[in-house]
Short mmCIF file of N, CA, C and O in Angstrom, two decimals:
data_model
loop_
_atom_site.label_atom_id
_atom_site.label_comp_id
_atom_site.label_asym_id
_atom_site.label_seq_id
_atom_site.Cartn_x
_atom_site.Cartn_y
_atom_site.Cartn_z
N MET O 1 0.81 -1.19 0.00
CA MET O 1 0.00 0.00 0.00
C MET O 1 0.86 1.26 0.00
O MET O 1 0.40 2.30 -0.43
N GLU O 2 2.10 1.14 0.46
CA GLU O 2 2.96 2.31 0.54
C GLU O 2 3.20 2.95 -0.82
O GLU O 2 3.32 4.16 -0.93
N SER O 3 3.27 2.16 -1.86
CA SER O 3 3.56 2.69 -3.19
C SER O 3 2.31 2.98 -4.01
O SER O 3 2.41 3.43 -5.15
N PHE O 4 1.12 2.75 -3.46
CA PHE O 4 -0.11 2.89 -4.24
C PHE O 4 -0.27 4.29 -4.81
O PHE O 4 -0.48 4.47 -6.00
N THR O 5 -0.17 5.32 -3.97
CA THR O 5 -0.39 6.70 -4.43
C THR O 5 0.63 7.07 -5.50
O THR O 5 0.27 7.66 -6.52
N ALA O 6 1.90 6.73 -5.29
CA ALA O 6 2.93 7.04 -6.28
C ALA O 6 2.68 6.32 -7.59
O ALA O 6 2.88 6.87 -8.67
N THR O 7 2.21 5.09 -7.52
CA THR O 7 1.97 4.29 -8.72
C THR O 7 0.73 4.76 -9.48
O THR O 7 0.74 4.86 -10.70
N HIS O 8 -0.35 5.06 -8.76
CA HIS O 8 -1.63 5.33 -9.41
C HIS O 8 -2.03 6.81 -9.44
O HIS O 8 -2.96 7.18 -10.15
N GLY O 9 -1.37 7.63 -8.66
CA GLY O 9 -1.67 9.06 -8.68
C GLY O 9 -2.84 9.49 -7.81
O GLY O 9 -3.27 10.63 -7.85
N PHE O 10 -3.37 8.58 -7.03
CA PHE O 10 -4.44 8.90 -6.08
C PHE O 10 -4.34 7.93 -4.91
O PHE O 10 -3.75 6.86 -5.03
N PRO O 11 -4.86 8.32 -3.75
CA PRO O 11 -4.75 7.44 -2.59
C PRO O 11 -5.66 6.22 -2.72
O PRO O 11 -6.66 6.27 -3.44
N PRO O 12 -5.31 5.13 -2.04
CA PRO O 12 -6.15 3.94 -2.11
C PRO O 12 -7.52 4.18 -1.50
O PRO O 12 -7.68 4.99 -0.59
N GLY O 13 -8.50 3.50 -2.04
CA GLY O 13 -9.85 3.57 -1.50
C GLY O 13 -10.03 2.52 -0.41
O GLY O 13 -9.06 1.95 0.09
N GLN O 14 -11.25 2.28 -0.08
CA GLN O 14 -11.57 1.31 0.96
C GLN O 14 -12.00 0.00 0.32
O GLN O 14 -13.18 -0.18 0.03
N ASN O 15 -11.06 -0.89 0.04
CA ASN O 15 -11.39 -2.21 -0.46
C ASN O 15 -11.92 -3.04 0.71
O ASN O 15 -11.34 -3.00 1.79
N ALA O 16 -13.00 -3.75 0.48
CA ALA O 16 -13.59 -4.52 1.57
C ALA O 16 -14.33 -5.74 1.03
O ALA O 16 -14.96 -5.68 -0.03
N VAL O 17 -14.24 -6.81 1.78
CA VAL O 17 -15.02 -8.01 1.53
C VAL O 17 -15.81 -8.26 2.80
O VAL O 17 -15.23 -8.39 3.88
N SER O 18 -17.12 -8.29 2.68
CA SER O 18 -17.99 -8.50 3.84
C SER O 18 -18.36 -9.97 3.96
O SER O 18 -18.88 -10.56 3.01
N LEU O 19 -18.07 -10.53 5.11
CA LEU O 19 -18.42 -11.93 5.34
C LEU O 19 -19.93 -12.09 5.45
O LEU O 19 -20.64 -11.16 5.83
N ALA O 20 -20.38 -13.28 5.12
CA ALA O 20 -21.80 -13.58 5.20
C ALA O 20 -22.28 -13.52 6.65
O ALA O 20 -21.52 -13.82 7.58
N THR O 21 -23.52 -13.14 6.80
CA THR O 21 -24.17 -13.06 8.11
C THR O 21 -25.47 -13.85 8.05
O THR O 21 -25.87 -14.32 6.97
N ASP O 22 -26.13 -13.98 9.18
CA ASP O 22 -27.44 -14.63 9.18
C ASP O 22 -28.39 -13.90 8.24
O ASP O 22 -29.17 -14.52 7.52
N GLU O 23 -28.31 -12.57 8.24
CA GLU O 23 -29.18 -11.77 7.37
C GLU O 23 -28.88 -12.04 5.89
O GLU O 23 -29.80 -12.20 5.08
N SER O 24 -27.60 -12.10 5.52
CA SER O 24 -27.28 -12.36 4.11
C SER O 24 -27.63 -13.80 3.73
O SER O 24 -27.98 -14.06 2.58
N HIS O 25 -27.55 -14.73 4.69
CA HIS O 25 -27.99 -16.11 4.41
C HIS O 25 -29.48 -16.14 4.10
O HIS O 25 -29.91 -16.83 3.18
N ARG O 26 -30.28 -15.38 4.87
CA ARG O 26 -31.71 -15.31 4.60
C ARG O 26 -31.96 -14.68 3.23
O ARG O 26 -32.83 -15.12 2.47
N ALA O 27 -31.18 -13.64 2.90
CA ALA O 27 -31.33 -12.99 1.59
C ALA O 27 -30.96 -13.95 0.46
O ALA O 27 -31.59 -13.94 -0.60
N THR O 28 -29.95 -14.77 0.68
CA THR O 28 -29.57 -15.77 -0.32
C THR O 28 -30.70 -16.78 -0.51
O THR O 28 -31.05 -17.13 -1.65
N GLY O 29 -31.30 -17.22 0.59
CA GLY O 29 -32.44 -18.13 0.50
C GLY O 29 -33.60 -17.50 -0.27
O GLY O 29 -34.24 -18.17 -1.09
N ALA O 30 -33.85 -16.23 -0.02
CA ALA O 30 -34.93 -15.53 -0.73
C ALA O 30 -34.60 -15.41 -2.21
O ALA O 30 -35.50 -15.52 -3.06
N LEU O 31 -33.33 -15.19 -2.54
CA LEU O 31 -32.92 -15.12 -3.94
C LEU O 31 -33.13 -16.46 -4.63
O LEU O 31 -33.62 -16.52 -5.76
N VAL O 32 -32.78 -17.54 -3.95
CA VAL O 32 -32.99 -18.88 -4.50
C VAL O 32 -34.48 -19.12 -4.73
O VAL O 32 -34.87 -19.74 -5.73
N ASP O 33 -35.32 -18.64 -3.83
CA ASP O 33 -36.76 -18.79 -4.00
C ASP O 33 -37.28 -17.96 -5.17
O ASP O 33 -38.25 -18.34 -5.82
N LEU O 34 -36.63 -16.83 -5.44
CA LEU O 34 -37.06 -15.93 -6.51
C LEU O 34 -36.76 -16.49 -7.89
O LEU O 34 -37.57 -16.41 -8.81
N THR O 35 -35.57 -17.06 -8.05
CA THR O 35 -35.14 -17.57 -9.35
C THR O 35 -34.07 -18.63 -9.14
O THR O 35 -33.32 -18.56 -8.17
N PRO O 36 -33.99 -19.60 -10.03
CA PRO O 36 -32.90 -20.58 -9.89
C PRO O 36 -31.56 -19.89 -10.10
O PRO O 36 -31.39 -19.13 -11.05
N ILE O 37 -30.64 -20.13 -9.19
CA ILE O 37 -29.30 -19.55 -9.36
C ILE O 37 -28.28 -20.68 -9.28
O ILE O 37 -28.51 -21.68 -8.60
N PRO O 38 -27.19 -20.54 -10.01
CA PRO O 38 -26.15 -21.58 -9.98
C PRO O 38 -25.63 -21.82 -8.56
O PRO O 38 -25.49 -20.88 -7.77
N SER O 39 -25.36 -23.06 -8.25
CA SER O 39 -24.92 -23.43 -6.90
C SER O 39 -23.61 -22.73 -6.53
O SER O 39 -23.39 -22.46 -5.34
N ASP O 40 -22.75 -22.44 -7.50
CA ASP O 40 -21.50 -21.74 -7.17
C ASP O 40 -21.77 -20.37 -6.57
O ASP O 40 -21.09 -19.94 -5.64
N LEU O 41 -22.79 -19.67 -7.07
CA LEU O 41 -23.12 -18.36 -6.53
C LEU O 41 -23.72 -18.50 -5.13
O LEU O 41 -23.40 -17.72 -4.23
N THR O 42 -24.57 -19.50 -4.95
CA THR O 42 -25.12 -19.75 -3.62
C THR O 42 -24.00 -20.03 -2.63
O THR O 42 -23.98 -19.49 -1.52
N THR O 43 -23.04 -20.86 -3.03
CA THR O 43 -21.91 -21.18 -2.16
C THR O 43 -21.10 -19.92 -1.83
O THR O 43 -20.72 -19.71 -0.68
N LEU O 44 -20.86 -19.08 -2.83
CA LEU O 44 -20.15 -17.83 -2.58
C LEU O 44 -20.87 -16.99 -1.55
O LEU O 44 -20.26 -16.48 -0.60
N TYR O 45 -22.19 -16.86 -1.70
CA TYR O 45 -22.98 -16.04 -0.77
C TYR O 45 -23.07 -16.65 0.63
O TYR O 45 -23.42 -15.95 1.57
N TRP O 46 -22.77 -17.92 0.79
CA TRP O 46 -22.73 -18.49 2.13
C TRP O 46 -21.41 -18.14 2.83
O TRP O 46 -21.29 -18.30 4.04
N VAL O 47 -20.43 -17.64 2.06
CA VAL O 47 -19.14 -17.26 2.64
C VAL O 47 -19.01 -15.74 2.73
O VAL O 47 -18.64 -15.20 3.77
N ILE O 48 -19.31 -15.04 1.64
CA ILE O 48 -19.27 -13.57 1.66
C ILE O 48 -20.64 -13.04 1.25
O ILE O 48 -21.37 -13.69 0.51
N SER O 49 -20.94 -11.83 1.72
CA SER O 49 -22.21 -11.24 1.29
C SER O 49 -21.99 -10.25 0.16
O SER O 49 -22.89 -10.05 -0.67
N GLU O 50 -20.82 -9.62 0.12
CA GLU O 50 -20.51 -8.70 -0.97
C GLU O 50 -19.04 -8.30 -0.90
O GLU O 50 -18.37 -8.55 0.10
N ALA O 51 -18.56 -7.68 -1.97
CA ALA O 51 -17.18 -7.20 -2.02
C ALA O 51 -17.14 -5.88 -2.77
O ALA O 51 -17.84 -5.70 -3.77
N SER O 52 -16.33 -4.98 -2.27
CA SER O 52 -16.12 -3.69 -2.92
C SER O 52 -14.61 -3.52 -3.09
O SER O 52 -13.88 -3.39 -2.11
N LEU O 53 -14.17 -3.56 -4.34
CA LEU O 53 -12.74 -3.49 -4.66
C LEU O 53 -12.50 -2.33 -5.63
O LEU O 53 -12.15 -2.54 -6.79
N PRO O 54 -12.68 -1.08 -5.17
CA PRO O 54 -12.57 0.06 -6.07
C PRO O 54 -11.17 0.30 -6.62
O PRO O 54 -11.03 0.97 -7.64
N ASP O 55 -10.14 -0.26 -5.97
CA ASP O 55 -8.77 -0.02 -6.42
C ASP O 55 -8.18 -1.14 -7.25
O ASP O 55 -7.00 -1.12 -7.57
N VAL O 56 -8.97 -2.13 -7.60
CA VAL O 56 -8.50 -3.20 -8.47
C VAL O 56 -8.93 -2.85 -9.89
O VAL O 56 -10.12 -2.77 -10.19
N ASP O 57 -7.94 -2.59 -10.75
CA ASP O 57 -8.20 -2.07 -12.09
C ASP O 57 -9.09 -0.83 -11.96
O ASP O 57 -8.77 0.06 -11.21
N ASN O 58 -10.21 -0.81 -12.67
CA ASN O 58 -11.09 0.35 -12.54
C ASN O 58 -12.21 0.08 -11.53
O ASN O 58 -13.18 0.81 -11.44
N GLY O 59 -12.06 -0.98 -10.74
CA GLY O 59 -12.99 -1.31 -9.68
C GLY O 59 -13.80 -2.55 -10.01
O GLY O 59 -14.18 -2.77 -11.17
N TYR O 60 -14.03 -3.38 -9.01
CA TYR O 60 -14.89 -4.55 -9.11
C TYR O 60 -15.79 -4.58 -7.89
O TYR O 60 -15.34 -4.30 -6.77
N PHE O 61 -17.03 -4.95 -8.10
CA PHE O 61 -18.01 -4.95 -7.02
C PHE O 61 -18.89 -6.19 -7.14
O PHE O 61 -19.58 -6.36 -8.15
N ILE O 62 -18.81 -7.06 -6.14
CA ILE O 62 -19.71 -8.21 -6.09
C ILE O 62 -20.90 -7.76 -5.25
O ILE O 62 -20.75 -7.35 -4.10
N HIS O 63 -22.06 -7.80 -5.85
CA HIS O 63 -23.27 -7.28 -5.22
C HIS O 63 -23.81 -8.24 -4.17
O HIS O 63 -23.67 -9.46 -4.30
N SER O 64 -24.45 -7.69 -3.17
CA SER O 64 -25.06 -8.51 -2.11
C SER O 64 -26.26 -9.26 -2.69
O SER O 64 -26.84 -8.84 -3.70
N PRO O 65 -26.68 -10.35 -2.05
CA PRO O 65 -27.87 -11.06 -2.54
C PRO O 65 -29.12 -10.18 -2.52
O PRO O 65 -30.00 -10.33 -3.38
N VAL O 66 -29.21 -9.25 -1.58
CA VAL O 66 -30.36 -8.33 -1.55
C VAL O 66 -30.36 -7.45 -2.80
O VAL O 66 -31.40 -7.27 -3.45
N THR O 67 -29.19 -6.93 -3.17
CA THR O 67 -29.07 -6.10 -4.36
C THR O 67 -29.39 -6.90 -5.62
O THR O 67 -30.11 -6.44 -6.51
N VAL O 68 -28.85 -8.11 -5.70
CA VAL O 68 -29.08 -8.97 -6.87
C VAL O 68 -30.58 -9.25 -7.03
O VAL O 68 -31.13 -9.15 -8.13
N ALA O 69 -31.25 -9.57 -5.93
CA ALA O 69 -32.69 -9.84 -5.99
C ALA O 69 -33.46 -8.59 -6.43
O ALA O 69 -34.37 -8.67 -7.26
N GLY O 70 -33.09 -7.42 -5.90
CA GLY O 70 -33.75 -6.18 -6.29
C GLY O 70 -33.58 -5.88 -7.77
O GLY O 70 -34.54 -5.50 -8.45
N HIS O 71 -32.37 -6.08 -8.27
CA HIS O 71 -32.12 -5.85 -9.69
C HIS O 71 -32.89 -6.85 -10.55
O HIS O 71 -33.42 -6.50 -11.60
N PHE O 72 -32.96 -8.10 -10.08
CA PHE O 72 -33.69 -9.11 -10.84
C PHE O 72 -35.17 -8.75 -10.92
O PHE O 72 -35.80 -8.87 -11.98
N ARG O 73 -35.72 -8.29 -9.81
CA ARG O 73 -37.13 -7.88 -9.81
C ARG O 73 -37.36 -6.69 -10.74
O ARG O 73 -38.37 -6.61 -11.42
N GLU O 74 -36.43 -5.74 -10.74
CA GLU O 74 -36.59 -4.52 -11.52
C GLU O 74 -36.33 -4.74 -13.01
O GLU O 74 -37.07 -4.24 -13.86
N TYR O 75 -35.26 -5.46 -13.34
CA TYR O 75 -34.83 -5.58 -14.73
C TYR O 75 -35.06 -6.96 -15.34
O TYR O 75 -34.99 -7.11 -16.56
N GLY O 76 -35.25 -7.98 -14.51
CA GLY O 76 -35.35 -9.34 -15.01
C GLY O 76 -33.97 -9.87 -15.37
O GLY O 76 -32.96 -9.20 -15.16
N PRO O 77 -33.91 -11.05 -15.94
CA PRO O 77 -32.60 -11.58 -16.33
C PRO O 77 -32.11 -10.91 -17.62
O PRO O 77 -32.91 -10.57 -18.48
N PRO O 78 -30.81 -10.70 -17.73
CA PRO O 78 -30.30 -10.17 -19.00
C PRO O 78 -30.49 -11.21 -20.10
O PRO O 78 -30.44 -12.41 -19.85
N ALA O 79 -30.71 -10.73 -21.30
CA ALA O 79 -30.89 -11.62 -22.45
C ALA O 79 -29.52 -12.03 -22.97
O ALA O 79 -28.82 -11.25 -23.60
N ILE O 80 -29.14 -13.25 -22.65
CA ILE O 80 -27.85 -13.78 -23.08
C ILE O 80 -28.12 -15.05 -23.88
O ILE O 80 -28.78 -15.97 -23.38
N ASP O 81 -27.61 -15.08 -25.11
CA ASP O 81 -27.80 -16.26 -25.95
C ASP O 81 -27.28 -17.49 -25.23
O ASP O 81 -26.27 -17.45 -24.54
N ASP O 82 -27.98 -18.59 -25.40
CA ASP O 82 -27.60 -19.89 -24.84
C ASP O 82 -27.68 -19.97 -23.32
O ASP O 82 -27.18 -20.91 -22.74
N GLU O 83 -28.26 -18.96 -22.66
CA GLU O 83 -28.42 -19.00 -21.21
C GLU O 83 -29.89 -18.70 -20.89
O GLU O 83 -30.31 -17.55 -20.94
N PRO O 84 -30.69 -19.74 -20.60
CA PRO O 84 -32.10 -19.50 -20.32
C PRO O 84 -32.31 -18.52 -19.16
O PRO O 84 -33.18 -17.68 -19.19
N ILE O 85 -31.50 -18.65 -18.13
CA ILE O 85 -31.56 -17.73 -16.99
C ILE O 85 -30.14 -17.28 -16.68
O ILE O 85 -29.22 -18.08 -16.58
N ALA O 86 -29.98 -15.99 -16.56
CA ALA O 86 -28.71 -15.42 -16.13
C ALA O 86 -29.02 -14.41 -15.04
O ALA O 86 -30.08 -13.80 -15.02
N LEU O 87 -28.08 -14.24 -14.14
CA LEU O 87 -28.29 -13.39 -12.98
C LEU O 87 -27.11 -12.43 -12.84
O LEU O 87 -25.96 -12.88 -12.73
N VAL O 88 -27.37 -11.15 -12.88
CA VAL O 88 -26.31 -10.15 -12.70
C VAL O 88 -25.93 -10.14 -11.23
O VAL O 88 -26.79 -9.94 -10.37
N PHE O 89 -24.64 -10.36 -10.95
CA PHE O 89 -24.18 -10.44 -9.57
C PHE O 89 -23.03 -9.49 -9.26
O PHE O 89 -22.63 -9.36 -8.09
N ALA O 90 -22.49 -8.82 -10.28
CA ALA O 90 -21.33 -7.97 -10.05
C ALA O 90 -21.26 -6.89 -11.12
O ALA O 90 -21.98 -6.94 -12.13
N SER O 91 -20.38 -5.92 -10.89
CA SER O 91 -20.14 -4.86 -11.87
C SER O 91 -18.72 -4.37 -11.71
O SER O 91 -18.02 -4.72 -10.76
N ASP O 92 -18.29 -3.55 -12.66
CA ASP O 92 -16.98 -2.93 -12.52
C ASP O 92 -17.17 -1.41 -12.45
O ASP O 92 -18.29 -0.91 -12.56
N GLY O 93 -16.08 -0.71 -12.24
CA GLY O 93 -16.15 0.74 -12.08
C GLY O 93 -16.56 1.48 -13.34
O GLY O 93 -16.91 2.66 -13.28
N GLY O 94 -16.55 0.80 -14.48
CA GLY O 94 -17.00 1.41 -15.72
C GLY O 94 -18.47 1.17 -16.00
O GLY O 94 -18.98 1.57 -17.04
N GLY O 95 -19.15 0.52 -15.08
CA GLY O 95 -20.58 0.25 -15.24
C GLY O 95 -20.91 -1.03 -15.97
O GLY O 95 -22.08 -1.35 -16.16
N HIS O 96 -19.89 -1.78 -16.39
CA HIS O 96 -20.15 -3.07 -17.03
C HIS O 96 -20.68 -4.05 -16.00
O HIS O 96 -20.29 -4.02 -14.83
N LEU O 97 -21.57 -4.91 -16.43
CA LEU O 97 -22.21 -5.87 -15.55
C LEU O 97 -21.63 -7.26 -15.77
O LEU O 97 -21.23 -7.61 -16.89
N PHE O 98 -21.63 -8.05 -14.72
CA PHE O 98 -21.21 -9.44 -14.80
C PHE O 98 -22.39 -10.30 -14.38
O PHE O 98 -23.02 -10.06 -13.36
N ALA O 99 -22.69 -11.29 -15.22
CA ALA O 99 -23.81 -12.20 -14.96
C ALA O 99 -23.30 -13.63 -14.95
O ALA O 99 -22.35 -13.97 -15.66
N ILE O 100 -23.95 -14.45 -14.16
CA ILE O 100 -23.65 -15.88 -14.16
C ILE O 100 -24.86 -16.58 -14.76
O ILE O 100 -26.01 -16.29 -14.41
N GLY O 101 -24.60 -17.49 -15.69
CA GLY O 101 -25.68 -18.20 -16.36
C GLY O 101 -25.87 -19.60 -15.82
O GLY O 101 -25.09 -20.07 -14.98
N ASP O 102 -26.90 -20.26 -16.31
CA ASP O 102 -27.16 -21.65 -15.93
C ASP O 102 -25.94 -22.54 -16.18
O ASP O 102 -25.70 -23.50 -15.46
N SER O 103 -25.19 -22.21 -17.20
CA SER O 103 -24.02 -23.00 -17.56
C SER O 103 -22.88 -22.84 -16.56
O SER O 103 -21.94 -23.62 -16.57
N GLY O 104 -22.95 -21.81 -15.71
CA GLY O 104 -21.87 -21.50 -14.79
C GLY O 104 -20.88 -20.49 -15.34
O GLY O 104 -20.03 -19.99 -14.62
N ARG O 105 -21.01 -20.21 -16.66
CA ARG O 105 -20.11 -19.22 -17.25
C ARG O 105 -20.43 -17.82 -16.73
O ARG O 105 -21.56 -17.51 -16.39
N ILE O 106 -19.40 -16.98 -16.72
CA ILE O 106 -19.55 -15.59 -16.32
C ILE O 106 -19.52 -14.74 -17.58
O ILE O 106 -18.63 -14.88 -18.42
N TRP O 107 -20.50 -13.86 -17.68
CA TRP O 107 -20.67 -13.00 -18.84
C TRP O 107 -20.47 -11.55 -18.44
O TRP O 107 -20.88 -11.14 -17.36
N ARG O 108 -19.86 -10.75 -19.33
CA ARG O 108 -19.63 -9.32 -19.09
C ARG O 108 -20.38 -8.53 -20.16
O ARG O 108 -20.29 -8.85 -21.35
N SER O 109 -21.11 -7.50 -19.73
CA SER O 109 -21.81 -6.67 -20.71
C SER O 109 -20.79 -5.92 -21.55
O SER O 109 -19.73 -5.52 -21.07
N THR O 110 -21.09 -5.74 -22.82
CA THR O 110 -20.16 -5.06 -23.73
C THR O 110 -20.24 -3.55 -23.58
O THR O 110 -19.37 -2.84 -24.07
N ALA O 111 -21.27 -3.07 -22.93
CA ALA O 111 -21.44 -1.64 -22.65
C ALA O 111 -22.01 -1.51 -21.24
O ALA O 111 -22.43 -2.50 -20.64
N ALA O 112 -22.02 -0.32 -20.74
CA ALA O 112 -22.54 -0.10 -19.39
C ALA O 112 -24.06 -0.07 -19.42
O ALA O 112 -24.69 0.95 -19.18
N SER O 113 -24.64 -1.22 -19.74
CA SER O 113 -26.09 -1.30 -19.89
C SER O 113 -26.57 -2.70 -19.58
O SER O 113 -25.90 -3.68 -19.90
N TRP O 114 -27.74 -2.77 -19.01
CA TRP O 114 -28.38 -4.04 -18.70
C TRP O 114 -28.86 -4.74 -19.97
O TRP O 114 -29.00 -5.95 -20.01
N PHE O 115 -29.09 -3.97 -21.01
CA PHE O 115 -29.78 -4.50 -22.18
C PHE O 115 -28.90 -4.68 -23.41
O PHE O 115 -29.39 -5.03 -24.47
N ASP O 116 -27.60 -4.41 -23.31
CA ASP O 116 -26.70 -4.62 -24.43
C ASP O 116 -26.20 -6.06 -24.45
O ASP O 116 -26.57 -6.88 -23.62
N ASP O 117 -25.36 -6.34 -25.41
CA ASP O 117 -24.81 -7.69 -25.55
C ASP O 117 -23.90 -8.03 -24.38
O ASP O 117 -23.32 -7.16 -23.73
N PHE O 118 -23.76 -9.32 -24.16
CA PHE O 118 -22.85 -9.85 -23.15
C PHE O 118 -21.88 -10.79 -23.85
O PHE O 118 -22.24 -11.47 -24.80
N GLU O 119 -20.64 -10.83 -23.36
CA GLU O 119 -19.63 -11.75 -23.89
C GLU O 119 -19.05 -12.55 -22.73
O GLU O 119 -19.07 -12.10 -21.58
N VAL O 120 -18.53 -13.73 -23.03
CA VAL O 120 -17.97 -14.58 -21.97
C VAL O 120 -16.75 -13.90 -21.37
O VAL O 120 -15.84 -13.46 -22.09
N ALA O 121 -16.74 -13.81 -20.05
CA ALA O 121 -15.61 -13.23 -19.31
C ALA O 121 -14.80 -14.29 -18.60
O ALA O 121 -13.60 -14.12 -18.38
N ALA O 122 -15.45 -15.39 -18.21
CA ALA O 122 -14.75 -16.48 -17.52
C ALA O 122 -15.57 -17.75 -17.69
O ALA O 122 -16.80 -17.70 -17.83
N ALA O 123 -14.89 -18.87 -17.65
CA ALA O 123 -15.57 -20.16 -17.82
C ALA O 123 -16.37 -20.57 -16.59
O ALA O 123 -17.27 -21.39 -16.69
N SER O 124 -16.03 -19.97 -15.44
CA SER O 124 -16.71 -20.33 -14.20
C SER O 124 -16.55 -19.20 -13.19
O SER O 124 -15.72 -18.29 -13.36
N LEU O 125 -17.33 -19.28 -12.12
CA LEU O 125 -17.19 -18.30 -11.04
C LEU O 125 -15.82 -18.42 -10.40
O LEU O 125 -15.20 -17.41 -10.07
N GLN O 126 -15.32 -19.63 -10.25
CA GLN O 126 -13.98 -19.82 -9.69
C GLN O 126 -12.94 -19.10 -10.54
O GLN O 126 -12.07 -18.41 -10.01
N GLU O 127 -13.01 -19.25 -11.85
CA GLU O 127 -12.05 -18.58 -12.74
C GLU O 127 -12.17 -17.06 -12.60
O GLU O 127 -11.16 -16.35 -12.56
N PHE O 128 -13.39 -16.54 -12.53
CA PHE O 128 -13.62 -15.11 -12.35
C PHE O 128 -12.98 -14.62 -11.05
O PHE O 128 -12.27 -13.61 -11.03
N LEU O 129 -13.20 -15.36 -9.96
CA LEU O 129 -12.64 -14.96 -8.66
C LEU O 129 -11.12 -15.09 -8.64
O LEU O 129 -10.42 -14.27 -8.04
N GLU O 130 -10.58 -16.11 -9.31
CA GLU O 130 -9.13 -16.25 -9.40
C GLU O 130 -8.52 -15.08 -10.17
O GLU O 130 -7.45 -14.58 -9.81
N HIS O 131 -9.20 -14.62 -11.21
CA HIS O 131 -8.76 -13.44 -11.96
C HIS O 131 -8.71 -12.23 -11.03
O HIS O 131 -7.73 -11.48 -11.02
N LEU O 132 -9.76 -12.03 -10.25
CA LEU O 132 -9.78 -10.91 -9.30
C LEU O 132 -8.65 -11.03 -8.29
O LEU O 132 -7.98 -10.04 -7.96
N SER O 133 -8.40 -12.23 -7.82
CA SER O 133 -7.33 -12.46 -6.86
C SER O 133 -5.97 -12.10 -7.46
O SER O 133 -5.16 -11.43 -6.82
N ARG O 134 -5.74 -12.53 -8.68
CA ARG O 134 -4.46 -12.19 -9.34
C ARG O 134 -4.33 -10.68 -9.53
O ARG O 134 -3.27 -10.10 -9.30
N ARG O 135 -5.41 -10.03 -9.96
CA ARG O 135 -5.39 -8.58 -10.18
C ARG O 135 -5.16 -7.85 -8.86
O ARG O 135 -4.47 -6.84 -8.83
N THR O 136 -5.73 -8.35 -7.79
CA THR O 136 -5.53 -7.73 -6.48
C THR O 136 -4.06 -7.81 -6.09
O THR O 136 -3.48 -6.83 -5.63
N GLY O 137 -3.45 -8.98 -6.29
CA GLY O 137 -2.03 -9.14 -5.98
C GLY O 137 -1.14 -8.24 -6.81
O GLY O 137 -0.13 -7.71 -6.33
N GLU O 138 -1.50 -8.02 -8.08
CA GLU O 138 -0.71 -7.16 -8.95
C GLU O 138 -0.84 -5.70 -8.55
O GLU O 138 0.08 -4.91 -8.73
N GLN O 139 -2.00 -5.32 -8.02
CA GLN O 139 -2.25 -3.91 -7.68
C GLN O 139 -1.54 -3.51 -6.39
O GLN O 139 -1.20 -2.37 -6.22
N PHE O 140 -1.40 -4.46 -5.48
CA PHE O 140 -0.87 -4.09 -4.16
C PHE O 140 0.42 -4.76 -3.92
O PHE O 140 0.93 -5.44 -3.48
#
């Protein structure tokens, strides 16, 4: 962290990963009741409730299950070819969205919009999280 400001030209933000709580477990259960979600995402939400990583690249944000459910109710699933149901669970600092599909693949919106095209960003949630982990190590 000592070299962050010199390297990036601004002070580090508040990167945080919030561990799951009884409340977030209930929210995860409610999300599962709302729509089928891949088991990898359910497993993630049983460990963490959300993550805010504003200093990794242009920022990465894993949304809480409450936020994901609210967005699903408001916008529905994004239309992604070959994915009957996809669920937006994260975003980056540029407004791009990340969705996980029935296949387990992670999709990234091509523009900062819920309704634009999505392209494959990772083969699995594990691969997506490993990418974030590597980027975090490179940044700090």
